[in-house]
Amino acid sequence: MSAQPSKYASPDVLRHYVLDRARALPEDCRSLVIGYSGGLDSSVLLDVMAWVANQRSIHLSAIHVHHGLSPHADAWVAHCEAQASRYGLSIRIEKGEVRTRGEGIEAAARQLRQSAFQSCAPATIVLAHHSDDQAETLLYRLVRGTGVRGAGAIAEWHRTHTQVIWRPLLEIPRSALEGYARALGLSWIEDESNQCDDFDRNYLRQHVLPAIDRRFPSGKRNLVRAAKQFSEAAALLDELAGADAGPWQTGLNLSALRQLSAARQRNVLRYVLGECGVQAAEKHIDLVLQQFLGAGEDRIPMLRLGEHAVHRYRDRLYIVPWVQSVPQGQDVSPAIGEARRPVGWFGMLRWQPVPTGGIDPAHSGLRVYSRRQGLSMRLWAGGPTKQMKQLFQEAGIPPWLREQWPMIFRGDELVAIPGIGVASQFQSASGQVGWLPIWTPDGMAAVFGQSTD
């Protein structure tokens, strides 16, 4: 944080500051979308980015999320549309209903905004968080019991596999933004809910941070500095976790995990769960360590965490999407070069042409079903007929996937099981090209080739 934040109240200084930060944008970035609420902060951001986008020849637009929580929400939409028009920008109005699921209105509204921003992918989203927001977020997370990663608070750059989020004003104090807005005579709206200290963040903003300012003049600046140091520490912990975890996408090696200290075990689990999008509390980390490291070799524990499930199989730990049931009986007859996701199924089905062992192209009307009881299959003429359990074990398919593993039928006859093989009576003649089904489940790299049970 600058020792002279007031200098950024100058439009010329702040614009060139953000233009300099824009050098970190991806080289192929050609589109930016402003998260525009119409308030002071995003109004300054809109003005600054309109200038920066012109300098960089980048297409700029805006998105406004209509939460419907205020009686003035429609008026705010009209204001935002008028301001966007003033800058010659298109604006998308995203209406949504804030639905609380036990997390409170603040969290629910934030989730609605995040969903709206994700719908703009792959465009880079630009948000107006400033250094006062950073200090507030750090305090909020600390009093709620966050760890090192959470104490890193807000990141200037946040990259997912589909989108980049950029906060160019993160080191600028709100007082400088207000000075900028007044210097240019900008117009903005005031959200009356910001004055209600029933909300936790508003309470911190109205009562706690002002008290810190009065007692510790450098307090907010030190909080921002601490958040940056926490963020760096979290990055180092992630580097260590990545090295300790190894190639965890094919299953986290629990034998290797047991060789680590307790602190490094916990660090690996936090990292892997986070990479899979699982919001895990410390009690969940403890539960995984107890159930998955300590259980007997003959046990196959499972723990559901939100929309994911944690499984252990053959001394490896897997984190996969939670699936309860899948639709039955969809047509999946092969087509050249086709890869498809059967509706409601959690994976991709591909058809590979092979010179032997594939399905005879003469067989049509193929449909997909999940596992049925009492099935067996012969993989080659004259070979043994094997039960499903044995075939799944030999292929190394984990037990929790077996009930949701696709099976290809023609009428009532089992034709093939992806990853296992094709029933001998449905295979193409020797030398004739046939179709081999290949199944890749979501959140799970292939685990075939491991030792059998």
Short mmCIF file of C-alpha atoms in Angstrom, two decimals:
data_model
loop_
_atom_site.label_atom_id
_atom_site.label_comp_id
_atom_site.label_asym_id
_atom_site.label_seq_id
_atom_site.Cartn_x
_atom_site.Cartn_y
_atom_site.Cartn_z
CA MET A 1 0.00 0.00 0.00
CA SER A 2 1.41 3.40 -0.96
CA ALA A 3 2.69 5.75 1.74
CA GLN A 4 0.87 8.59 -0.06
CA PRO A 5 -2.49 7.10 -1.06
CA SER A 6 -4.06 10.54 -1.56
CA LYS A 7 -2.11 11.03 -4.78
CA TYR A 8 -4.40 8.48 -6.43
CA ALA A 9 -7.29 10.90 -6.09
CA SER A 10 -5.80 12.52 -9.19
CA PRO A 11 -7.53 11.03 -12.26
CA ASP A 12 -4.33 11.09 -14.29
CA VAL A 13 -2.31 9.30 -11.59
CA LEU A 14 -4.89 6.59 -10.94
CA ARG A 15 -5.50 5.94 -14.63
CA HIS A 16 -1.81 5.46 -15.34
CA TYR A 17 -1.45 3.31 -12.22
CA VAL A 18 -4.18 0.94 -13.50
CA LEU A 19 -2.75 1.04 -17.03
CA ASP A 20 0.54 -0.15 -15.57
CA ARG A 21 -1.22 -2.96 -13.66
CA ALA A 22 -2.91 -3.98 -16.91
CA ARG A 23 0.44 -5.21 -18.22
CA ALA A 24 -0.24 -8.41 -16.27
CA LEU A 25 -3.36 -9.14 -18.35
CA PRO A 26 -3.07 -12.28 -20.52
CA GLU A 27 -1.60 -11.45 -23.91
CA ASP A 28 -4.69 -12.78 -25.66
CA CYS A 29 -7.08 -10.75 -23.50
CA ARG A 30 -9.39 -8.88 -25.85
CA SER A 31 -12.47 -8.47 -23.66
CA LEU A 32 -13.04 -7.06 -20.16
CA VAL A 33 -16.32 -7.01 -18.24
CA ILE A 34 -16.79 -4.57 -15.34
CA GLY A 35 -18.76 -5.79 -12.34
CA TYR A 36 -20.80 -2.59 -12.02
CA SER A 37 -23.09 -2.04 -9.02
CA GLY A 38 -23.45 1.70 -9.64
CA GLY A 39 -21.87 2.57 -6.27
CA LEU A 40 -18.87 4.84 -5.72
CA ASP A 41 -16.20 2.16 -6.08
CA SER A 42 -17.46 0.58 -9.29
CA SER A 43 -18.26 4.02 -10.77
CA VAL A 44 -14.62 5.01 -10.38
CA LEU A 45 -13.56 1.66 -11.81
CA LEU A 46 -15.85 2.15 -14.82
CA ASP A 47 -14.37 5.55 -15.56
CA VAL A 48 -10.78 4.35 -15.14
CA MET A 49 -11.26 1.21 -17.21
CA ALA A 50 -13.00 3.08 -20.02
CA TRP A 51 -9.78 5.09 -20.37
CA VAL A 52 -7.50 2.04 -19.98
CA ALA A 53 -9.47 -0.03 -22.48
CA ASN A 54 -9.16 2.77 -25.01
CA GLN A 55 -5.38 2.87 -24.47
CA ARG A 56 -5.08 -0.90 -24.84
CA SER A 57 -7.68 -1.32 -27.62
CA ILE A 58 -9.62 -3.80 -25.49
CA HIS A 59 -13.37 -4.32 -25.75
CA LEU A 60 -15.07 -3.20 -22.54
CA SER A 61 -18.59 -3.92 -21.29
CA ALA A 62 -20.36 -4.08 -17.94
CA ILE A 63 -22.61 -6.41 -15.97
CA HIS A 64 -25.04 -5.35 -13.24
CA VAL A 65 -26.61 -7.90 -10.90
CA HIS A 66 -30.19 -7.08 -9.92
CA HIS A 67 -30.58 -8.77 -6.52
CA GLY A 68 -34.12 -7.52 -5.96
CA LEU A 69 -33.38 -6.85 -2.28
CA SER A 70 -33.96 -3.10 -2.37
CA PRO A 71 -37.11 -1.19 -3.41
CA HIS A 72 -34.72 1.02 -5.40
CA ALA A 73 -33.24 -1.89 -7.41
CA ASP A 74 -35.05 -0.95 -10.63
CA ALA A 75 -33.88 2.67 -10.31
CA TRP A 76 -30.32 1.42 -9.89
CA VAL A 77 -30.65 -0.55 -13.11
CA ALA A 78 -31.77 2.61 -14.93
CA HIS A 79 -28.82 4.55 -13.47
CA CYS A 80 -26.31 1.86 -14.52
CA GLU A 81 -27.75 1.68 -18.04
CA ALA A 82 -27.53 5.46 -18.37
CA GLN A 83 -23.91 5.55 -17.18
CA ALA A 84 -22.88 2.71 -19.46
CA SER A 85 -24.50 4.52 -22.39
CA ARG A 86 -22.59 7.68 -21.44
CA TYR A 87 -19.33 5.76 -21.91
CA GLY A 88 -20.58 4.03 -25.05
CA LEU A 89 -20.54 0.61 -23.37
CA SER A 90 -23.00 -2.24 -23.52
CA ILE A 91 -24.31 -3.47 -20.17
CA ARG A 92 -25.88 -6.77 -19.26
CA ILE A 93 -28.50 -6.81 -16.51
CA GLU A 94 -28.54 -10.11 -14.66
CA LYS A 95 -31.65 -10.59 -12.54
CA GLY A 96 -31.70 -13.26 -9.86
CA GLU A 97 -33.36 -14.23 -6.63
CA VAL A 98 -31.24 -14.29 -3.49
CA ARG A 99 -31.94 -17.65 -1.89
CA THR A 100 -30.43 -18.28 1.51
CA ARG A 101 -29.47 -21.84 2.36
CA GLY A 102 -28.39 -21.23 5.93
CA GLU A 103 -25.48 -18.99 4.96
CA GLY A 104 -27.20 -15.58 5.38
CA ILE A 105 -28.24 -12.87 2.93
CA GLU A 106 -24.72 -11.45 2.47
CA ALA A 107 -23.27 -14.81 1.42
CA ALA A 108 -26.29 -15.66 -0.75
CA ALA A 109 -26.09 -12.32 -2.60
CA ARG A 110 -22.37 -12.82 -3.11
CA GLN A 111 -23.02 -16.28 -4.55
CA LEU A 112 -25.56 -14.80 -6.96
CA ARG A 113 -22.99 -12.25 -8.17
CA GLN A 114 -20.33 -14.92 -8.59
CA SER A 115 -22.67 -17.05 -10.68
CA ALA A 116 -23.46 -14.04 -12.87
CA PHE A 117 -19.75 -13.30 -13.36
CA GLN A 118 -19.03 -16.92 -14.27
CA SER A 119 -21.63 -16.69 -17.01
CA CYS A 120 -19.42 -14.06 -18.68
CA ALA A 121 -16.56 -16.51 -19.24
CA PRO A 122 -14.13 -16.48 -20.91
CA ALA A 123 -14.03 -12.66 -20.63
CA THR A 124 -11.89 -11.27 -17.80
CA ILE A 125 -14.04 -9.84 -14.98
CA VAL A 126 -12.82 -6.57 -13.41
CA LEU A 127 -13.99 -5.79 -9.87
CA ALA A 128 -13.67 -2.65 -7.72
CA HIS A 129 -12.37 -4.02 -4.42
CA HIS A 130 -9.99 -1.58 -2.69
CA SER A 131 -7.62 -1.67 0.27
CA ASP A 132 -10.35 -0.88 2.82
CA ASP A 133 -12.20 -3.96 1.53
CA GLN A 134 -9.01 -5.96 2.00
CA ALA A 135 -8.62 -4.92 5.63
CA GLU A 136 -12.32 -5.56 6.28
CA THR A 137 -12.15 -9.01 4.69
CA LEU A 138 -9.11 -10.02 6.72
CA LEU A 139 -10.80 -9.00 9.99
CA TYR A 140 -14.04 -10.72 8.99
CA ARG A 141 -12.28 -13.99 8.21
CA LEU A 142 -10.06 -13.90 11.30
CA VAL A 143 -12.96 -13.46 13.71
CA ARG A 144 -14.79 -16.31 11.94
CA GLY A 145 -11.83 -18.65 12.42
CA THR A 146 -10.01 -18.75 9.09
CA GLY A 147 -6.64 -20.36 8.46
CA VAL A 148 -3.59 -19.08 6.59
CA ARG A 149 -5.19 -19.43 3.15
CA GLY A 150 -8.32 -17.54 4.18
CA ALA A 151 -6.24 -14.85 5.87
CA GLY A 152 -4.75 -14.09 2.45
CA ALA A 153 -8.12 -12.34 1.99
CA ILE A 154 -8.69 -10.90 -1.50
CA ALA A 155 -6.31 -11.57 -4.39
CA GLU A 156 -5.68 -9.00 -7.12
CA TRP A 157 -5.66 -11.85 -9.66
CA HIS A 158 -7.81 -14.94 -9.38
CA ARG A 159 -7.61 -17.49 -12.18
CA THR A 160 -9.87 -20.48 -12.68
CA HIS A 161 -9.87 -22.96 -15.57
CA THR A 162 -12.50 -20.83 -17.34
CA GLN A 163 -12.01 -17.24 -16.24
CA VAL A 164 -9.72 -14.53 -14.88
CA ILE A 165 -10.85 -12.06 -12.19
CA TRP A 166 -8.85 -8.86 -11.82
CA ARG A 167 -9.04 -6.28 -9.01
CA PRO A 168 -6.80 -3.40 -10.12
CA LEU A 169 -7.77 -1.05 -7.24
CA LEU A 170 -6.93 -3.48 -4.43
CA GLU A 171 -4.05 -1.37 -3.08
CA ILE A 172 -5.93 1.94 -3.35
CA PRO A 173 -7.79 3.31 -0.27
CA ARG A 174 -11.43 4.21 -0.61
CA SER A 175 -10.68 7.82 0.33
CA ALA A 176 -8.63 8.15 -2.86
CA LEU A 177 -11.51 6.74 -4.92
CA GLU A 178 -13.88 9.27 -3.40
CA GLY A 179 -11.42 12.06 -4.21
CA TYR A 180 -11.18 10.83 -7.80
CA ALA A 181 -14.97 10.70 -8.17
CA ARG A 182 -15.45 14.21 -6.80
CA ALA A 183 -12.64 15.60 -8.95
CA LEU A 184 -14.48 14.41 -12.09
CA GLY A 185 -17.99 15.00 -10.81
CA LEU A 186 -18.97 11.36 -11.20
CA SER A 187 -22.47 10.25 -10.29
CA TRP A 188 -23.12 7.16 -8.19
CA ILE A 189 -25.84 5.52 -6.12
CA GLU A 190 -25.92 4.84 -2.39
CA ASP A 191 -27.17 1.45 -1.23
CA GLU A 192 -29.19 2.04 1.93
CA SER A 193 -28.36 -1.47 3.16
CA ASN A 194 -24.76 -0.34 3.69
CA GLN A 195 -25.96 1.62 6.71
CA CYS A 196 -27.49 -1.44 8.42
CA ASP A 197 -25.04 -2.85 10.94
CA ASP A 198 -27.07 -6.04 11.30
CA PHE A 199 -24.81 -7.38 8.55
CA ASP A 200 -21.40 -8.52 9.81
CA ARG A 201 -19.32 -6.70 7.22
CA ASN A 202 -21.25 -3.47 7.72
CA TYR A 203 -20.66 -3.74 11.47
CA LEU A 204 -16.92 -4.07 10.91
CA ARG A 205 -16.98 -1.20 8.40
CA GLN A 206 -18.98 1.17 10.62
CA HIS A 207 -17.71 0.35 14.09
CA VAL A 208 -14.55 -1.76 14.23
CA LEU A 209 -12.39 -0.27 11.46
CA PRO A 210 -13.09 3.36 12.52
CA ALA A 211 -12.09 2.43 16.09
CA ILE A 212 -8.87 0.92 14.75
CA ASP A 213 -8.21 4.08 12.76
CA ARG A 214 -8.62 6.23 15.86
CA ARG A 215 -6.37 4.09 18.04
CA PHE A 216 -3.90 2.86 15.43
CA PRO A 217 -3.49 5.35 12.54
CA SER A 218 -1.53 2.80 10.48
CA GLY A 219 -3.82 -0.07 11.44
CA LYS A 220 -5.61 -0.57 8.12
CA ARG A 221 -2.39 -0.29 6.19
CA ASN A 222 -0.83 -2.95 8.44
CA LEU A 223 -3.84 -5.22 7.99
CA VAL A 224 -3.48 -4.97 4.22
CA ARG A 225 0.24 -5.73 4.50
CA ALA A 226 -0.53 -8.74 6.72
CA ALA A 227 -3.07 -10.05 4.21
CA LYS A 228 -0.43 -9.91 1.48
CA GLN A 229 2.04 -11.81 3.67
CA PHE A 230 -0.59 -14.42 4.51
CA SER A 231 -1.25 -14.80 0.79
CA GLU A 232 2.45 -15.38 0.11
CA ALA A 233 2.64 -17.90 2.96
CA ALA A 234 -0.39 -19.73 1.54
CA ALA A 235 1.28 -19.89 -1.87
CA LEU A 236 4.37 -21.46 -0.28
CA LEU A 237 2.19 -23.98 1.56
CA ASP A 238 0.51 -24.87 -1.74
CA GLU A 239 3.91 -25.42 -3.36
CA LEU A 240 4.90 -27.76 -0.54
CA ALA A 241 1.54 -29.55 -0.70
CA GLY A 242 1.85 -30.03 -4.45
CA ALA A 243 5.26 -31.63 -4.01
CA ASP A 244 4.07 -33.81 -1.11
CA ALA A 245 0.88 -34.91 -2.89
CA GLY A 246 2.53 -36.08 -6.10
CA PRO A 247 0.21 -36.95 -9.03
CA TRP A 248 -2.93 -36.91 -6.87
CA GLN A 249 -5.32 -36.64 -9.84
CA THR A 250 -4.94 -40.43 -10.26
CA GLY A 251 -5.59 -40.97 -6.57
CA LEU A 252 -3.70 -39.57 -3.58
CA ASN A 253 -1.13 -42.13 -2.45
CA LEU A 254 -1.98 -42.77 1.20
CA SER A 255 1.18 -44.80 1.87
CA ALA A 256 3.25 -41.75 0.94
CA LEU A 257 0.95 -39.49 2.96
CA ARG A 258 1.51 -41.60 6.08
CA GLN A 259 5.24 -40.86 5.88
CA LEU A 260 4.64 -37.13 6.36
CA SER A 261 4.30 -35.22 9.61
CA ALA A 262 0.75 -34.53 10.83
CA ALA A 263 1.04 -30.88 9.81
CA ARG A 264 2.11 -31.79 6.27
CA GLN A 265 -0.65 -34.40 6.01
CA ARG A 266 -3.22 -31.75 6.87
CA ASN A 267 -1.62 -29.31 4.44
CA VAL A 268 -1.83 -31.86 1.60
CA LEU A 269 -5.50 -32.60 2.32
CA ARG A 270 -6.43 -28.90 2.43
CA TYR A 271 -4.66 -28.36 -0.87
CA VAL A 272 -6.15 -31.35 -2.70
CA LEU A 273 -9.67 -30.71 -1.41
CA GLY A 274 -9.37 -27.05 -2.38
CA GLU A 275 -8.13 -27.91 -5.87
CA CYS A 276 -11.22 -30.10 -6.29
CA GLY A 277 -13.50 -27.22 -5.26
CA VAL A 278 -14.39 -28.69 -1.87
CA GLN A 279 -14.97 -26.22 0.97
CA ALA A 280 -13.69 -28.31 3.87
CA ALA A 281 -13.65 -27.19 7.50
CA GLU A 282 -10.92 -28.33 9.88
CA LYS A 283 -13.25 -30.97 11.33
CA HIS A 284 -13.51 -32.49 7.85
CA ILE A 285 -9.72 -32.62 7.54
CA ASP A 286 -9.57 -34.42 10.90
CA LEU A 287 -12.30 -36.82 9.81
CA VAL A 288 -10.52 -37.73 6.59
CA LEU A 289 -7.27 -38.38 8.45
CA GLN A 290 -9.03 -40.60 10.97
CA GLN A 291 -11.22 -42.56 8.57
CA PHE A 292 -8.99 -42.84 5.53
CA LEU A 293 -5.50 -43.22 7.00
CA GLY A 294 -6.42 -45.32 10.00
CA ALA A 295 -9.08 -47.68 8.64
CA GLY A 296 -8.17 -51.33 8.03
CA GLU A 297 -7.04 -52.44 4.59
CA ASP A 298 -10.30 -54.31 4.03
CA ARG A 299 -12.40 -51.19 4.61
CA ILE A 300 -13.64 -48.86 1.85
CA PRO A 301 -14.62 -45.65 3.69
CA MET A 302 -16.62 -42.84 2.10
CA LEU A 303 -17.29 -39.28 3.26
CA ARG A 304 -19.63 -36.86 1.52
CA LEU A 305 -18.56 -33.19 1.51
CA GLY A 306 -21.21 -31.05 -0.16
CA GLU A 307 -21.36 -31.90 -3.85
CA HIS A 308 -18.30 -34.16 -3.65
CA ALA A 309 -17.45 -37.48 -2.08
CA VAL A 310 -14.14 -38.75 -0.68
CA HIS A 311 -13.35 -42.43 -1.24
CA ARG A 312 -10.49 -44.81 -0.47
CA TYR A 313 -9.61 -47.70 -2.74
CA ARG A 314 -6.43 -49.77 -2.83
CA ASP A 315 -4.72 -47.35 -0.46
CA ARG A 316 -5.47 -44.34 -2.60
CA LEU A 317 -7.80 -41.46 -1.87
CA TYR A 318 -10.15 -40.08 -4.53
CA ILE A 319 -12.29 -36.93 -4.54
CA VAL A 320 -15.11 -37.13 -7.06
CA PRO A 321 -18.47 -35.46 -7.77
CA TRP A 322 -21.34 -36.84 -5.71
CA VAL A 323 -23.71 -38.83 -7.91
CA GLN A 324 -26.92 -40.43 -6.67
CA SER A 325 -28.48 -41.82 -9.83
CA VAL A 326 -28.22 -41.57 -13.60
CA PRO A 327 -30.89 -41.71 -16.35
CA GLN A 328 -31.29 -45.09 -18.02
CA GLY A 329 -31.78 -46.31 -21.56
CA GLN A 330 -30.29 -43.51 -23.70
CA ASP A 331 -29.23 -44.29 -27.26
CA VAL A 332 -25.43 -44.31 -27.59
CA SER A 333 -24.94 -45.99 -30.97
CA PRO A 334 -21.42 -45.09 -32.20
CA ALA A 335 -20.62 -42.48 -34.81
CA ILE A 336 -17.25 -41.76 -36.39
CA GLY A 337 -15.08 -39.53 -34.22
CA GLU A 338 -17.86 -38.99 -31.71
CA ALA A 339 -17.42 -38.20 -28.02
CA ARG A 340 -20.61 -37.66 -26.09
CA ARG A 341 -21.82 -37.05 -22.55
CA PRO A 342 -25.01 -39.06 -22.00
CA VAL A 343 -27.62 -36.74 -20.48
CA GLY A 344 -27.45 -36.86 -16.69
CA TRP A 345 -24.30 -39.02 -16.64
CA PHE A 346 -21.07 -37.76 -15.11
CA GLY A 347 -18.49 -38.63 -17.69
CA MET A 348 -17.60 -38.77 -21.37
CA LEU A 349 -18.19 -41.73 -23.70
CA ARG A 350 -15.93 -42.08 -26.71
CA TRP A 351 -15.97 -44.68 -29.48
CA GLN A 352 -12.59 -45.85 -30.76
CA PRO A 353 -12.27 -47.85 -34.00
CA VAL A 354 -10.11 -50.95 -33.42
CA PRO A 355 -8.99 -53.79 -35.72
CA THR A 356 -10.06 -56.48 -33.27
CA GLY A 357 -12.18 -56.81 -30.14
CA GLY A 358 -14.63 -54.04 -30.98
CA ILE A 359 -18.40 -54.06 -31.46
CA ASP A 360 -19.49 -55.21 -34.92
CA PRO A 361 -20.80 -52.08 -36.77
CA ALA A 362 -23.83 -54.13 -37.82
CA HIS A 363 -25.18 -53.92 -34.27
CA SER A 364 -27.28 -50.79 -33.85
CA GLY A 365 -29.79 -49.57 -31.30
CA LEU A 366 -27.23 -49.56 -28.50
CA ARG A 367 -28.38 -48.06 -25.21
CA VAL A 368 -26.67 -47.23 -21.94
CA TYR A 369 -27.71 -48.47 -18.49
CA SER A 370 -26.01 -48.62 -15.10
CA ARG A 371 -25.02 -51.84 -13.35
CA ARG A 372 -27.56 -54.63 -13.03
CA GLN A 373 -27.38 -57.53 -10.62
CA GLY A 374 -26.54 -61.03 -11.79
CA LEU A 375 -24.79 -60.07 -15.01
CA SER A 376 -21.84 -61.92 -16.49
CA MET A 377 -19.85 -61.67 -19.72
CA ARG A 378 -17.53 -63.74 -21.90
CA LEU A 379 -14.79 -61.58 -23.47
CA TRP A 380 -13.62 -64.05 -26.12
CA ALA A 381 -15.04 -67.16 -27.77
CA GLY A 382 -14.26 -70.23 -25.71
CA GLY A 383 -13.07 -68.12 -22.79
CA PRO A 384 -14.48 -68.15 -19.26
CA THR A 385 -17.69 -66.37 -18.36
CA LYS A 386 -16.99 -63.92 -15.54
CA GLN A 387 -19.26 -62.18 -13.05
CA MET A 388 -19.41 -58.39 -12.94
CA LYS A 389 -17.57 -58.10 -9.61
CA GLN A 390 -14.61 -60.05 -10.94
CA LEU A 391 -14.49 -58.04 -14.17
CA PHE A 392 -14.60 -54.73 -12.28
CA GLN A 393 -11.89 -55.87 -9.87
CA GLU A 394 -9.61 -57.01 -12.69
CA ALA A 395 -10.10 -53.66 -14.47
CA GLY A 396 -9.34 -51.74 -11.26
CA ILE A 397 -12.63 -49.84 -11.29
CA PRO A 398 -13.30 -48.52 -7.76
CA PRO A 399 -16.42 -49.86 -6.01
CA TRP A 400 -18.23 -46.51 -5.78
CA LEU A 401 -18.02 -46.10 -9.56
CA ARG A 402 -19.35 -49.56 -10.35
CA GLU A 403 -22.99 -48.71 -9.66
CA GLN A 404 -22.73 -45.72 -12.01
CA TRP A 405 -20.47 -47.27 -14.63
CA PRO A 406 -22.13 -47.37 -18.06
CA MET A 407 -23.04 -50.69 -19.60
CA ILE A 408 -23.94 -50.94 -23.28
CA PHE A 409 -26.99 -53.06 -24.10
CA ARG A 410 -28.84 -54.12 -27.23
CA GLY A 411 -32.31 -54.95 -26.05
CA ASP A 412 -31.81 -57.08 -22.95
CA GLU A 413 -28.39 -58.37 -23.98
CA LEU A 414 -25.19 -56.96 -22.49
CA VAL A 415 -22.97 -55.87 -25.38
CA ALA A 416 -20.01 -54.13 -23.75
CA ILE A 417 -18.64 -52.45 -20.65
CA PRO A 418 -16.29 -49.50 -21.35
CA GLY A 419 -12.83 -50.13 -19.90
CA ILE A 420 -13.51 -53.87 -19.63
CA GLY A 421 -14.40 -55.18 -23.06
CA VAL A 422 -16.99 -56.35 -25.57
CA ALA A 423 -19.03 -59.54 -25.21
CA SER A 424 -17.63 -62.16 -27.61
CA GLN A 425 -20.89 -62.67 -29.52
CA PHE A 426 -21.03 -58.96 -30.42
CA GLN A 427 -17.43 -58.57 -31.57
CA SER A 428 -16.56 -57.85 -35.19
CA ALA A 429 -14.99 -60.60 -37.29
CA SER A 430 -11.21 -60.92 -37.36
CA GLY A 431 -9.71 -58.20 -39.53
CA GLN A 432 -12.92 -56.17 -39.55
CA VAL A 433 -12.84 -52.77 -37.81
CA GLY A 434 -15.14 -52.56 -34.79
CA TRP A 435 -16.05 -49.98 -32.15
CA LEU A 436 -14.53 -50.00 -28.66
CA PRO A 437 -16.33 -47.87 -26.01
CA ILE A 438 -14.13 -45.79 -23.68
CA TRP A 439 -15.55 -44.11 -20.57
CA THR A 440 -13.88 -41.25 -18.67
CA PRO A 441 -15.74 -40.35 -15.44
CA ASP A 442 -15.68 -36.75 -14.23
CA GLY A 443 -13.16 -35.85 -11.54
CA MET A 444 -11.38 -39.17 -11.94
CA ALA A 445 -8.43 -40.01 -14.17
CA ALA A 446 -8.15 -43.60 -15.34
CA VAL A 447 -7.03 -45.97 -12.58
CA PHE A 448 -6.84 -49.11 -14.63
CA GLY A 449 -3.77 -51.30 -14.37
CA GLN A 450 -3.54 -51.37 -10.56
CA SER A 451 -3.23 -54.64 -8.70
CA THR A 452 -6.45 -56.56 -8.10
CA ASP A 453 -8.28 -56.83 -4.78
#
